[in-house]
Amino acid sequence: MKPDSSPIKSPKVKKEDKASKKRKSLESEDEDFKPVSKAKKAKKEVKKEKKGSDKKGSASSGTESSPKKRVKKEKEEEREVWKWWEEEKKDDGVKWKTLEHKGPVFAPPYEPLPDNVKFYYDGKQMKLAEETEEVATFYGKMLDHDYTTKDAFNTNFFRDWKKVMTKAEKEVITDLKKCNFKEICEYFKMKSEERKAMSKDQKKEIKEANEAITKEYGFCIIDGHKEKIGNFRIEPPGLFRGRGEHPKQGMLKRRVQAEDIIINCGKDSEIPEAPKGHKWKEVRHDNQVTWLASWNENIQGQTKYIMLNAASKLKGEKDWAKYEVARKLHKCVDKIRANYHEDFKSKEMRIRQRAVALYFIDKLALRAGNEKEEGETADTVGCCSLRVEHTKLYEEKDSKPYVVEFDFLGKDSIRYTNAIPVEKRVFKNLELFTQNKQPSDDLFDRLNTTILNKHLHDLMEGLTAKVFRTYNASRTLQEQLNLLTDPDDPVASKILSYNRANRAVAVLCNHQRAVPKTFAKSMQNMMTKIEDKKKTIQEAKRNVKDAKVDYKQSKSEKNRSNLDRKKKILERLEEQLQKLEVAATDRDENKDIALGTSKLNYLDPRISVAWCKKFDVPIEKIYNKTQREKFRWAIDMATAEFQF
DNA sequence: ACTAAGACTTGGAACAATCTTA
DNA sequence: TAAGATTGTTCCAAGTCTTAGT
């Protein structure tokens, strides 16, 4: 489970890889594209700019390009960056003072199929009414997808499709199996090929049009600062794709109109204009919330929101606060652990259940596990909603005592399997909890997330079940980094160590992914490369040997330098081989593990930033551009000494 | 106390852009 | 230079937790 505690030493890497260089140059162009904001903002932020903003770390980016350009770039940044983290923050529920935006972008209207693309029912061609056809295209587009093989999906789709059919259509189309969507499917595939095959100019045109939309609708002005919106496009209509065995999969997600949308903006701001001939459902001015627009989605009846980008103040501040709560937990976690250990022995069943559940949440980073409405969603569980059937108890397994085996579907129907030895008291309690119960009964029948969180709140202000996940994730990263990083390693090896630490967290949080389709092949490629390298090494070794012989025979300067040269070549090759092997290992270890979620949501960025600063690893190696924007607060404030 | 609604975070897959390779 | 691989971005579903309503 845990990564090797001995970091793999890999050779020194002198050259910076091409990829990152190219990326860098692109980024600087991007900076220039950024919108220029008002002048009054500029002076306010300039004064906040610190003197020695960046001492090291940028050393490797060398190049020092042309001084002129650098100056210009820095100026832009000064003007743009809102260092909100240096401002005082209030906790009064007011999220903003002023908020102005242009409203959401709607999905493009339906474009009817050309006449040569036909739909057939029972072998006979059939022209569908526009709305019927639109819904048919939703299905046709998904013909190659696994979804269309599922009964629930097909049943739900057909039911909803019939609802939009004309009376006449309804009478004819009575069996989904007799529907032929082939040409529709082909048509959209062809369209997508066409798009890919477009000329450079055409692509550029489209790109520019998109950028223009983003420029207009992708930003808002909040408290005098221009900030990116996260999702300013309304979700287009389509077929609902639930995860796992979702009972509602295939249902028609209807088109959202202005009449469905509530706009939220400042009282004195300009109200966004609804599309021609339309009116907003409502315009309100609620500064206790962070969303700009919302609507109700028709599948689950949930509210959907348009909110700010992760790099915004509103999101960043919340993120920062989240990690501060987790750090606070660090200070009292010993006490809390002692506390639930005590509770294992409680006379009250509900207390014991609470204690054991908390033990799992703490030890295994399980999610809280709210109840869900049956039949509305896929059958998934978290800690508090575990059922008897999700665990197996073994007095002894693999020569370990008191093993609990978990097997259940968690969030997004991702399977969680784990067999862990637990303390005897926990084990005995679990036996007690399962006594006289059916497999489908709740394991913790006296517990739910509300009860658990209420208790946690008493233990520490702001403490909830999910804080343990954040806490243990960040803690694991910090510990693994401390353990794995060798200051004498070259950057590449340090990064491998970082990835391994990150991986340990992803494993803890059960962040899985489907093995990439190209995995086997790309692994194969790496292996052949390694084999090739080994062969060249053999050759190089022979060369060294020969040179040695020559040198022994005649200790001339020429032979000596030749030997040295051959040795150098061999050394280089061996370094390259190691690097390849390390990369292969890294990839293999990572094939079914997703690092993104933990990096973005669970790991205090200050840990990573501090690590980079301490070990002279450029931050770009760890965070890409978007991530750097999101974590700007951490990059700016964390010093090498920061410890979680 | 209980439920439902609301607000916000977390999650993997799909899609798009870019890079590498044959 | 097109195809294939890799990386970055968008999408939107599915959680958590709080608040409002009864």
XYZ file of C-alpha atoms (C1' of nucleotides) in Angstrom:
688
model
C 0.000 0.000 0.000
C 2.475 2.579 1.129
C 5.172 3.649 -1.247
C 8.690 2.433 -0.776
C 10.282 4.169 2.084
C 13.560 4.199 0.212
C 13.488 6.764 -2.513
C 14.793 5.569 -5.802
C 17.921 7.410 -6.648
C 17.899 8.634 -10.119
C 20.623 10.311 -12.087
C 21.184 13.976 -12.248
C 19.105 15.676 -14.819
C 20.764 18.683 -16.273
C 18.487 19.687 -19.029
C 15.092 21.024 -18.363
C 12.605 19.155 -20.445
C 11.438 20.776 -23.604
C 7.830 20.489 -22.683
C 7.979 22.730 -19.706
C 10.034 25.292 -21.551
C 7.473 25.541 -24.241
C 4.730 25.807 -21.734
C 6.476 28.672 -20.051
C 6.706 30.729 -23.145
C 3.047 30.173 -23.750
C 2.205 31.311 -20.310
C 3.901 34.610 -20.646
C 1.819 35.224 -23.702
C -1.234 34.395 -21.735
C -0.366 36.958 -19.145
C -0.490 39.559 -21.817
C -3.936 38.487 -22.823
C -5.308 39.061 -19.395
C -7.786 41.852 -19.214
C -6.468 45.143 -18.009
C -8.361 46.420 -15.068
C -9.084 49.861 -13.849
C -6.345 52.168 -12.761
C -7.585 52.797 -9.266
C -7.175 49.132 -8.575
C -3.630 49.296 -9.765
C -2.271 51.638 -7.174
C -4.007 49.838 -4.400
C -2.302 46.613 -5.229
C 1.067 47.932 -6.105
C 1.714 49.060 -2.598
C 1.058 45.588 -1.331
C 3.680 44.098 -3.559
C 6.554 42.840 -1.456
C 10.146 43.724 -2.198
C 12.035 40.470 -2.543
C 9.084 38.619 -3.902
C 10.957 35.600 -5.210
C 14.487 34.871 -4.184
C 15.178 31.453 -5.591
C 13.222 28.802 -7.361
C 13.199 30.713 -10.571
C 16.906 30.062 -10.933
C 16.296 27.220 -13.316
C 14.053 29.182 -15.569
C 17.285 30.975 -16.333
C 16.896 32.627 -19.681
C 16.381 36.077 -18.094
C 14.828 36.883 -21.464
C 14.987 40.478 -22.544
C 14.972 42.803 -19.562
C 12.354 44.999 -21.133
C 9.887 42.200 -21.424
C 10.433 41.028 -17.894
C 9.723 44.395 -16.457
C 6.567 44.705 -18.440
C 5.396 41.308 -17.394
C 5.992 41.955 -13.734
C 4.130 45.192 -13.920
C 1.124 43.439 -15.381
C 1.197 40.919 -12.611
C 1.381 43.533 -9.945
C -1.616 45.197 -11.386
C -3.585 42.011 -11.769
C -2.967 40.038 -8.628
C -5.384 40.763 -5.887
C -3.615 39.770 -2.718
C -6.758 39.293 -0.756
C -4.968 37.045 1.693
C -3.146 40.072 3.019
C -6.389 41.821 3.771
C -8.331 41.479 6.927
C -11.247 39.133 6.669
C -14.542 39.317 8.426
C -16.686 36.365 9.251
C -20.098 37.970 9.205
C -21.672 35.967 6.410
C -21.428 38.827 3.960
C -19.778 37.405 0.884
C -19.462 40.580 -1.144
C -20.295 44.265 -1.237
C -20.721 44.732 -4.967
C -21.242 42.182 -7.682
C -21.750 42.772 -11.361
C -21.831 40.270 -14.211
C -23.383 39.660 -17.601
C -25.406 36.585 -16.745
C -24.919 33.083 -18.114
C -24.351 31.901 -21.667
C -27.116 29.672 -22.960
C -26.680 26.446 -24.847
C -26.884 26.958 -28.605
C -30.327 26.277 -30.075
C -31.005 22.946 -31.698
C -29.895 22.627 -35.300
C -32.095 20.186 -37.194
C -30.408 17.324 -39.004
C -29.793 17.688 -42.715
C -32.277 15.790 -44.877
C -29.831 13.085 -45.837
C -29.487 11.941 -42.250
C -32.379 9.650 -41.605
C -34.044 7.918 -38.767
C -35.655 4.539 -39.333
C -38.345 2.818 -37.387
C -38.802 -0.867 -37.983
C -36.759 -0.532 -41.146
C -38.828 2.317 -42.548
C -37.573 5.865 -42.841
C -39.360 8.364 -40.657
C -39.161 12.125 -40.482
C -39.357 13.264 -36.888
C -40.779 16.474 -35.506
C -38.059 18.869 -34.443
C -38.238 18.225 -30.734
C -38.534 14.488 -31.196
C -35.563 14.596 -33.472
C -33.516 16.618 -31.017
C -34.030 14.055 -28.297
C -33.268 11.293 -30.789
C -29.918 12.938 -31.476
C -29.109 12.837 -27.769
C -29.480 9.094 -27.912
C -27.832 8.724 -31.307
C -24.731 10.515 -30.064
C -24.400 7.971 -27.303
C -24.912 4.870 -29.413
C -21.321 3.751 -28.960
C -21.460 4.295 -25.253
C -21.961 1.599 -22.692
C -24.971 3.449 -21.345
C -27.156 2.426 -24.280
C -26.715 -1.233 -23.364
C -28.300 -0.721 -19.966
C -31.949 -1.504 -19.430
C -32.554 1.309 -16.986
C -31.035 3.806 -19.380
C -33.122 2.624 -22.302
C -36.345 2.432 -20.356
C -35.933 5.909 -18.912
C -34.901 7.363 -22.202
C -37.823 5.853 -24.054
C -40.324 7.031 -21.486
C -39.057 10.594 -21.645
C -38.694 10.531 -25.389
C -42.285 9.548 -25.835
C -43.286 12.557 -23.779
C -41.974 14.914 -26.438
C -43.290 12.986 -29.429
C -46.290 14.112 -31.401
C -49.382 12.047 -31.094
C -48.778 10.447 -34.447
C -45.179 9.600 -33.607
C -46.213 8.116 -30.330
C -48.545 5.766 -32.112
C -45.883 4.516 -34.477
C -42.839 4.405 -32.226
C -43.688 1.873 -29.571
C -40.522 -0.168 -29.323
C -37.074 1.278 -28.788
C -35.473 -1.822 -30.236
C -37.020 -1.050 -33.594
C -35.465 2.410 -33.655
C -32.447 2.854 -35.835
C -30.216 5.759 -34.823
C -27.231 4.621 -36.872
C -27.216 7.458 -39.344
C -27.576 10.003 -36.580
C -24.637 8.493 -34.787
C -22.572 8.431 -37.966
C -23.492 11.997 -38.727
C -22.155 13.323 -35.450
C -19.026 11.252 -35.744
C -18.515 12.739 -39.155
C -19.096 16.210 -37.759
C -16.464 15.691 -35.134
C -14.001 14.409 -37.744
C -14.759 17.477 -39.781
C -14.004 19.675 -36.844
C -10.708 17.966 -36.276
C -9.793 18.277 -39.929
C -10.498 21.980 -40.143
C -7.806 24.275 -41.397
C -5.682 26.248 -39.012
C -7.485 29.438 -39.873
C -10.902 27.991 -39.281
C -9.809 26.648 -35.933
C -8.347 29.972 -35.037
C -11.552 31.704 -35.935
C -13.552 29.466 -33.660
C -11.063 29.901 -30.900
C -11.251 33.646 -31.171
C -15.017 33.604 -31.117
C -14.877 31.542 -27.957
C -12.409 33.884 -26.391
C -14.657 36.801 -27.154
C -17.519 35.081 -25.332
C -15.270 34.318 -22.394
C -14.113 37.886 -22.312
C -17.657 39.137 -22.107
C -19.335 36.515 -19.946
C -16.468 34.751 -18.224
C -15.719 37.462 -15.693
C -17.498 39.425 -13.064
C -16.622 42.453 -11.009
C -16.769 41.663 -7.347
C -15.881 44.263 -4.748
C -14.087 46.220 -7.407
C -12.002 43.343 -8.685
C -12.384 41.496 -11.907
C -12.552 37.770 -11.312
C -13.031 34.667 -13.394
C -16.300 32.804 -13.267
C -16.032 29.042 -12.998
C -18.936 27.871 -15.130
C -20.694 30.629 -16.994
C -22.370 28.319 -19.520
C -25.768 26.843 -18.825
C -25.720 23.070 -19.100
C -27.097 22.014 -22.458
C -30.016 19.581 -22.724
C -29.157 15.924 -23.015
C -29.643 12.526 -21.446
C -28.835 12.242 -17.793
C -25.739 10.159 -17.205
C -25.688 8.995 -13.651
C -22.757 7.073 -12.221
C -23.024 3.420 -11.370
C -26.471 1.852 -11.290
C -28.344 5.092 -11.224
C -32.113 4.588 -11.377
C -32.576 7.791 -13.362
C -29.958 7.265 -16.014
C -31.202 8.037 -19.515
C -33.834 10.532 -18.442
C -34.147 13.695 -20.479
C -32.407 16.680 -19.028
C -34.419 19.509 -20.419
C -33.251 22.733 -21.963
C -32.861 25.588 -19.514
C -34.418 28.927 -20.406
C -33.993 32.392 -18.970
C -37.357 31.869 -17.310
C -35.734 29.145 -15.187
C -32.898 31.288 -13.989
C -32.464 33.358 -10.887
C -29.885 36.093 -11.232
C -27.981 37.252 -8.204
C -26.074 40.516 -8.351
C -25.419 43.718 -6.480
C -28.263 46.120 -5.823
C -26.594 48.994 -7.590
C -25.024 46.969 -10.355
C -26.245 46.727 -13.874
C -28.643 43.833 -14.177
C -27.664 41.328 -16.844
C -29.874 41.295 -19.870
C -32.001 38.253 -20.600
C -31.959 36.947 -24.174
C -34.357 38.706 -26.526
C -37.973 37.911 -25.851
C -37.147 36.312 -22.523
C -37.256 37.277 -18.885
C -35.350 35.994 -15.892
C -37.276 33.988 -13.376
C -36.081 36.377 -10.704
C -33.393 38.897 -9.981
C -32.204 39.063 -6.425
C -29.481 40.792 -4.496
C -28.347 38.352 -1.842
C -24.840 39.073 -0.651
C -24.915 36.227 1.859
C -24.266 33.767 -0.952
C -21.533 33.460 -3.554
C -23.482 32.384 -6.634
C -24.249 34.592 -9.608
C -27.077 32.595 -11.104
C -29.010 29.443 -10.312
C -31.639 27.192 -11.785
C -33.436 24.020 -10.941
C -32.447 20.871 -12.709
C -35.336 18.602 -13.645
C -33.870 15.149 -12.983
C -33.201 15.297 -9.252
C -34.788 18.659 -8.606
C -31.463 20.021 -7.434
C -30.352 23.617 -7.648
C -27.463 24.265 -9.983
C -25.277 27.315 -9.605
C -22.999 29.569 -11.485
C -20.107 30.391 -9.214
C -16.638 31.835 -9.293
C -13.481 30.166 -10.465
C -11.271 28.382 -7.949
C -8.673 31.138 -8.231
C -11.113 33.718 -6.919
C -10.958 35.299 -3.509
C -14.236 33.808 -2.408
C -13.111 30.266 -3.166
C -9.552 30.782 -2.055
C -10.476 32.203 1.295
C -12.749 29.262 1.983
C -10.061 26.845 0.923
C -7.533 28.451 3.182
C -9.970 28.342 6.083
C -10.565 24.649 5.438
C -6.880 23.874 5.896
C -6.703 26.024 8.981
C -9.466 23.939 10.547
C -7.544 20.803 9.636
C -4.416 22.196 11.260
C -6.402 23.014 14.333
C -7.460 19.392 14.441
C -3.824 18.430 14.437
C -3.427 20.202 17.756
C -6.175 18.258 19.461
C -6.323 15.024 17.535
C -4.539 13.096 20.280
C -7.176 14.093 22.732
C -9.949 13.206 20.341
C -8.408 9.837 19.656
C -8.095 9.133 23.340
C -11.677 10.217 23.669
C -13.091 7.784 21.162
C -10.938 4.999 22.540
C -12.618 5.599 25.858
C -15.982 5.497 24.154
C -15.313 2.017 22.784
C -16.123 0.890 26.308
C -19.197 3.016 26.843
C -22.297 1.483 28.329
C -24.366 3.123 25.638
C -24.638 1.495 22.267
C -24.995 4.782 20.424
C -21.760 6.068 21.934
C -19.903 2.938 20.989
C -21.193 3.149 17.466
C -20.209 6.761 17.257
C -16.742 5.908 18.507
C -16.182 3.045 16.083
C -17.461 5.069 13.154
C -15.151 7.900 14.068
C -12.297 5.442 14.366
C -12.900 4.389 10.759
C -13.264 7.939 9.547
C -10.007 8.839 11.214
C -8.028 5.734 10.356
C -9.356 5.029 6.872
C -10.375 8.511 5.768
C -13.896 7.323 5.006
C -16.533 9.875 4.058
C -19.249 10.733 6.543
C -22.025 8.860 4.758
C -25.270 10.816 4.724
C -28.528 8.973 4.211
C -29.885 9.058 0.703
C -33.372 8.728 -0.571
C -33.881 5.209 -1.785
C -34.583 4.793 -5.475
C -33.463 8.309 -6.287
C -29.774 7.607 -6.610
C -27.287 4.780 -7.024
C -26.863 2.649 -3.928
C -23.668 3.985 -2.435
C -22.589 4.448 1.165
C -20.150 6.226 3.428
C -19.157 5.456 6.993
C -22.377 6.198 8.848
C -24.505 4.524 6.200
C -22.484 1.303 6.028
C -24.582 -1.844 6.124
C -23.771 -5.163 7.704
C -23.203 -6.666 4.257
C -20.365 -4.238 3.594
C -18.025 -5.668 6.203
C -16.684 -9.073 7.051
C -15.086 -9.906 10.348
C -12.215 -12.336 10.724
C -10.802 -13.355 14.084
C -7.697 -14.010 12.090
C -6.757 -13.417 8.502
C -3.382 -13.863 6.849
C -1.992 -14.499 10.299
C -3.205 -11.123 11.504
C -5.704 -10.939 14.355
C -9.046 -9.102 14.246
C -9.305 -8.176 10.631
C -12.197 -6.183 9.192
C -12.757 -6.476 5.491
C -14.625 -3.673 3.743
C -16.282 -3.948 0.392
C -18.748 -1.282 -0.630
C -19.506 1.303 -3.282
C -18.628 4.824 -2.213
C -19.111 8.183 -3.878
C -19.510 7.935 -7.649
C -19.953 4.180 -7.186
C -16.233 3.745 -6.789
C -15.597 0.481 -5.024
C -13.779 0.528 -1.735
C -12.095 -2.699 -0.701
C -9.743 -2.927 2.200
C -8.842 -5.480 4.829
C -7.355 -4.024 7.956
C -6.433 -5.346 11.356
C -8.238 -3.384 14.044
C -7.988 -3.125 17.760
C -9.632 -5.911 19.678
C -12.188 -3.570 21.208
C -13.240 -2.324 17.797
C -13.581 -5.858 16.568
C -15.669 -6.951 19.518
C -17.861 -3.909 19.094
C -18.422 -4.699 15.451
C -19.482 -8.198 16.393
C -21.905 -6.658 18.788
C -23.274 -4.236 16.203
C -23.888 -7.003 13.703
C -25.579 -9.387 16.093
C -29.096 -10.355 15.063
C -29.005 -8.195 12.001
C -29.760 -8.862 8.369
C -27.035 -8.168 5.819
C -29.066 -5.215 4.548
C -29.407 -3.630 7.998
C -27.416 -0.571 8.972
C -24.184 -1.386 10.740
C -24.494 1.753 12.837
C -28.214 1.769 13.476
C -27.966 4.342 16.265
C -25.887 6.776 14.319
C -26.101 9.223 11.460
C -23.984 12.086 10.219
C -25.969 14.702 12.108
C -25.349 12.939 15.415
C -21.714 12.386 14.619
C -21.105 15.946 13.530
C -22.884 17.320 16.538
C -20.505 15.368 18.708
C -17.507 16.502 16.713
C -18.620 20.053 17.079
C -18.490 19.643 20.843
C -14.940 18.365 20.604
C -13.639 21.210 18.500
C -15.143 24.252 16.903
C -15.642 23.803 13.205
C -14.945 20.083 13.336
C -16.949 17.835 11.043
C -16.347 14.371 9.649
C -14.787 15.584 6.443
C -12.115 17.507 8.293
C -10.546 14.186 9.192
C -10.175 13.374 5.532
C -8.513 16.693 4.857
C -6.397 16.385 7.944
C -5.173 12.852 7.328
C -4.541 13.557 3.667
C -2.428 16.627 4.344
C -0.724 14.973 7.266
C 0.174 11.988 5.115
C 1.665 14.213 2.461
C 3.738 16.076 5.002
C 4.993 12.898 6.610
C 5.738 11.147 3.365
C 7.601 14.145 2.023
C 9.673 14.367 5.169
C 10.407 10.689 4.861
C 11.073 10.382 1.152
C 12.886 13.542 0.215
C 16.642 13.393 0.038
C 18.063 16.916 -0.291
C 20.957 15.537 -2.344
C 18.689 14.014 -4.943
C 18.422 15.644 -8.328
C 15.183 17.442 -9.060
C 13.731 14.562 -11.059
C 14.075 12.172 -8.140
C 12.640 14.692 -5.758
C 9.633 14.945 -7.990
C 9.271 11.208 -8.017
C 9.293 11.334 -4.242
C 6.647 13.997 -4.352
C 4.505 11.940 -6.667
C 4.868 8.983 -4.387
C 3.820 11.018 -1.394
C 0.879 12.304 -3.406
C 0.079 8.746 -4.379
C 0.047 7.618 -0.776
C -2.656 10.194 -0.181
C -4.683 9.153 -3.217
C -4.551 5.561 -2.023
C -5.671 6.609 1.426
C -8.602 8.526 -0.024
C -9.389 5.752 -2.509
C -9.089 8.023 -5.507
C -9.216 5.588 -8.365
C -9.459 5.941 -12.075
C -10.052 3.630 -14.975
C -6.746 2.368 -16.315
C -6.095 4.517 -19.393
C -6.928 2.767 -22.650
C -3.435 3.392 -23.882
C -1.764 2.147 -20.755
C -0.659 -1.304 -21.888
C 0.731 0.008 -25.116
C 2.576 2.915 -23.609
C 4.024 0.606 -20.988
C 5.156 -1.665 -23.758
C 6.825 1.271 -25.469
C 8.662 2.186 -22.331
C 9.830 -1.363 -21.901
C 11.233 -1.570 -25.390
C 13.018 1.695 -24.781
C 14.501 0.257 -21.646
C 15.575 -2.865 -23.471
C 17.162 -0.810 -26.200
C 18.986 1.248 -23.664
C 20.264 -1.893 -22.006
C 21.637 -3.081 -25.299
C 23.460 0.165 -25.931
C 24.829 -0.087 -22.444
C 26.198 -3.521 -23.181
C 27.877 -2.070 -26.191
C 29.245 0.845 -24.246
C 30.581 -1.553 -21.658
C 32.452 -3.443 -24.323
C 33.865 -0.192 -25.565
C 35.098 0.671 -22.105
C 36.680 -2.742 -21.809
C 38.423 -2.382 -25.116
C 39.648 1.044 -24.214
C 40.953 -0.315 -20.941
C 42.909 -2.977 -22.757
C 44.321 -0.389 -25.103
C 45.312 1.797 -22.228
C 46.977 -1.046 -20.386
C 48.975 -1.908 -23.417
C 50.123 1.595 -24.047
C 49.570 4.205 -21.392
C 49.473 7.027 -23.837
C 47.598 10.231 -23.198
C 45.431 9.524 -26.172
C 44.375 6.128 -24.874
C 43.739 7.550 -21.501
C 41.428 10.249 -22.685
C 39.699 7.749 -24.908
C 39.065 5.528 -21.928
C 37.732 8.450 -19.953
C 35.434 9.381 -22.740
C 34.063 5.874 -23.069
C 33.505 5.754 -19.356
C 31.622 9.000 -19.448
C 29.399 7.712 -22.216
C 28.638 4.594 -20.263
C 27.832 6.611 -17.187
C 25.465 8.814 -19.110
C 23.708 5.826 -20.582
C 23.285 4.248 -17.213
C 21.797 7.426 -15.883
C 19.386 7.497 -18.766
C 18.425 3.919 -18.126
C 17.715 4.642 -14.508
C 15.614 7.568 -15.463
C 13.608 5.452 -17.855
C 13.135 2.785 -15.255
C 12.000 5.287 -12.709
C 9.508 6.744 -15.168
C 8.172 3.273 -15.926
C 7.791 2.510 -12.248
C 6.084 5.809 -11.669
C 3.640 5.172 -14.455
C 2.901 1.641 -13.439
C 2.282 2.600 -9.842
C -0.042 5.292 -11.054
C -2.100 3.413 -13.596
C -5.300 3.134 -11.612
C -4.791 5.963 -9.163
C -6.063 9.489 -9.692
C -3.874 12.164 -8.137
C -5.867 15.184 -9.199
C -8.573 15.215 -6.597
C -6.266 14.988 -3.626
C -3.935 17.591 -5.053
C -6.799 19.980 -5.665
C -8.979 19.371 -2.640
C -7.173 17.649 0.189
C -3.560 18.689 0.305
C -2.768 21.962 1.957
C -0.904 23.707 -0.864
C 1.424 25.329 1.610
C 2.976 21.927 2.262
C 3.874 21.592 -1.383
C 4.988 25.183 -1.709
C 7.211 24.929 1.342
C 8.671 21.712 0.047
C 9.473 23.318 -3.287
C 11.109 26.259 -1.609
C 13.048 24.137 0.811
C 14.412 21.762 -1.798
C 14.744 24.169 -4.665
C 12.201 22.512 -6.871
C 10.504 24.925 -9.246
C 6.835 25.199 -8.388
C 5.937 24.585 -12.049
C 7.050 20.996 -11.614
C 4.343 20.412 -9.072
C 1.520 22.712 -10.112
C 0.444 23.594 -13.622
C -0.773 27.053 -14.492
C -4.358 26.626 -13.334
C -3.209 25.085 -10.109
C -0.769 27.881 -9.506
C -3.577 30.355 -9.939
C -5.768 28.509 -7.529
C -3.006 28.261 -4.962
C -1.572 31.699 -5.451
C -2.300 32.552 -1.839
C -0.218 29.631 -0.671
C 2.612 30.236 -3.106
C 2.795 33.784 -1.878
C 2.574 33.171 1.832
C 4.243 29.847 2.599
C 7.924 29.878 3.442
C 10.278 26.905 3.375
C 9.685 26.466 7.084
C 5.964 25.881 6.847
C 4.834 22.650 8.442
C 1.281 21.476 8.344
C -36.878 16.579 16.124
C -37.312 15.801 11.658
C -37.294 16.795 6.688
C -36.340 19.394 2.696
C -34.018 22.848 0.498
C -29.976 25.323 -0.260
C -25.110 26.149 -0.772
C -20.975 24.729 -1.454
C -16.985 21.011 -2.100
C -15.404 16.962 -4.223
C -15.111 13.525 -8.113
C -13.936 10.908 -12.401
C -14.784 10.992 -17.271
C -15.127 13.310 -21.522
C -13.262 16.459 -24.335
C -9.697 19.656 -26.193
C -5.109 21.200 -26.748
C -0.494 20.143 -27.110
C 3.471 17.302 -27.562
C 5.949 13.253 -29.434
C 6.821 9.967 -32.637
C 6.825 7.184 -36.794
C 2.973 15.809 -40.775
C -0.454 12.895 -39.464
C -1.402 9.773 -35.914
C -0.957 8.578 -31.398
C 0.105 9.716 -26.622
C -0.033 12.913 -22.908
C -1.571 16.710 -20.342
C -4.760 20.236 -19.239
C -9.651 21.836 -19.063
C -14.447 21.427 -18.834
C -18.379 19.141 -17.501
C -21.716 18.021 -14.477
C -22.837 14.413 -11.051
C -22.551 13.277 -6.269
C -21.112 14.150 -2.041
C -21.021 17.113 2.774
C -22.937 20.190 5.816
C -25.987 24.092 7.134
C -30.270 26.359 7.340
C -35.167 26.898 6.997
C -39.518 25.268 7.665
C -42.956 22.622 10.248
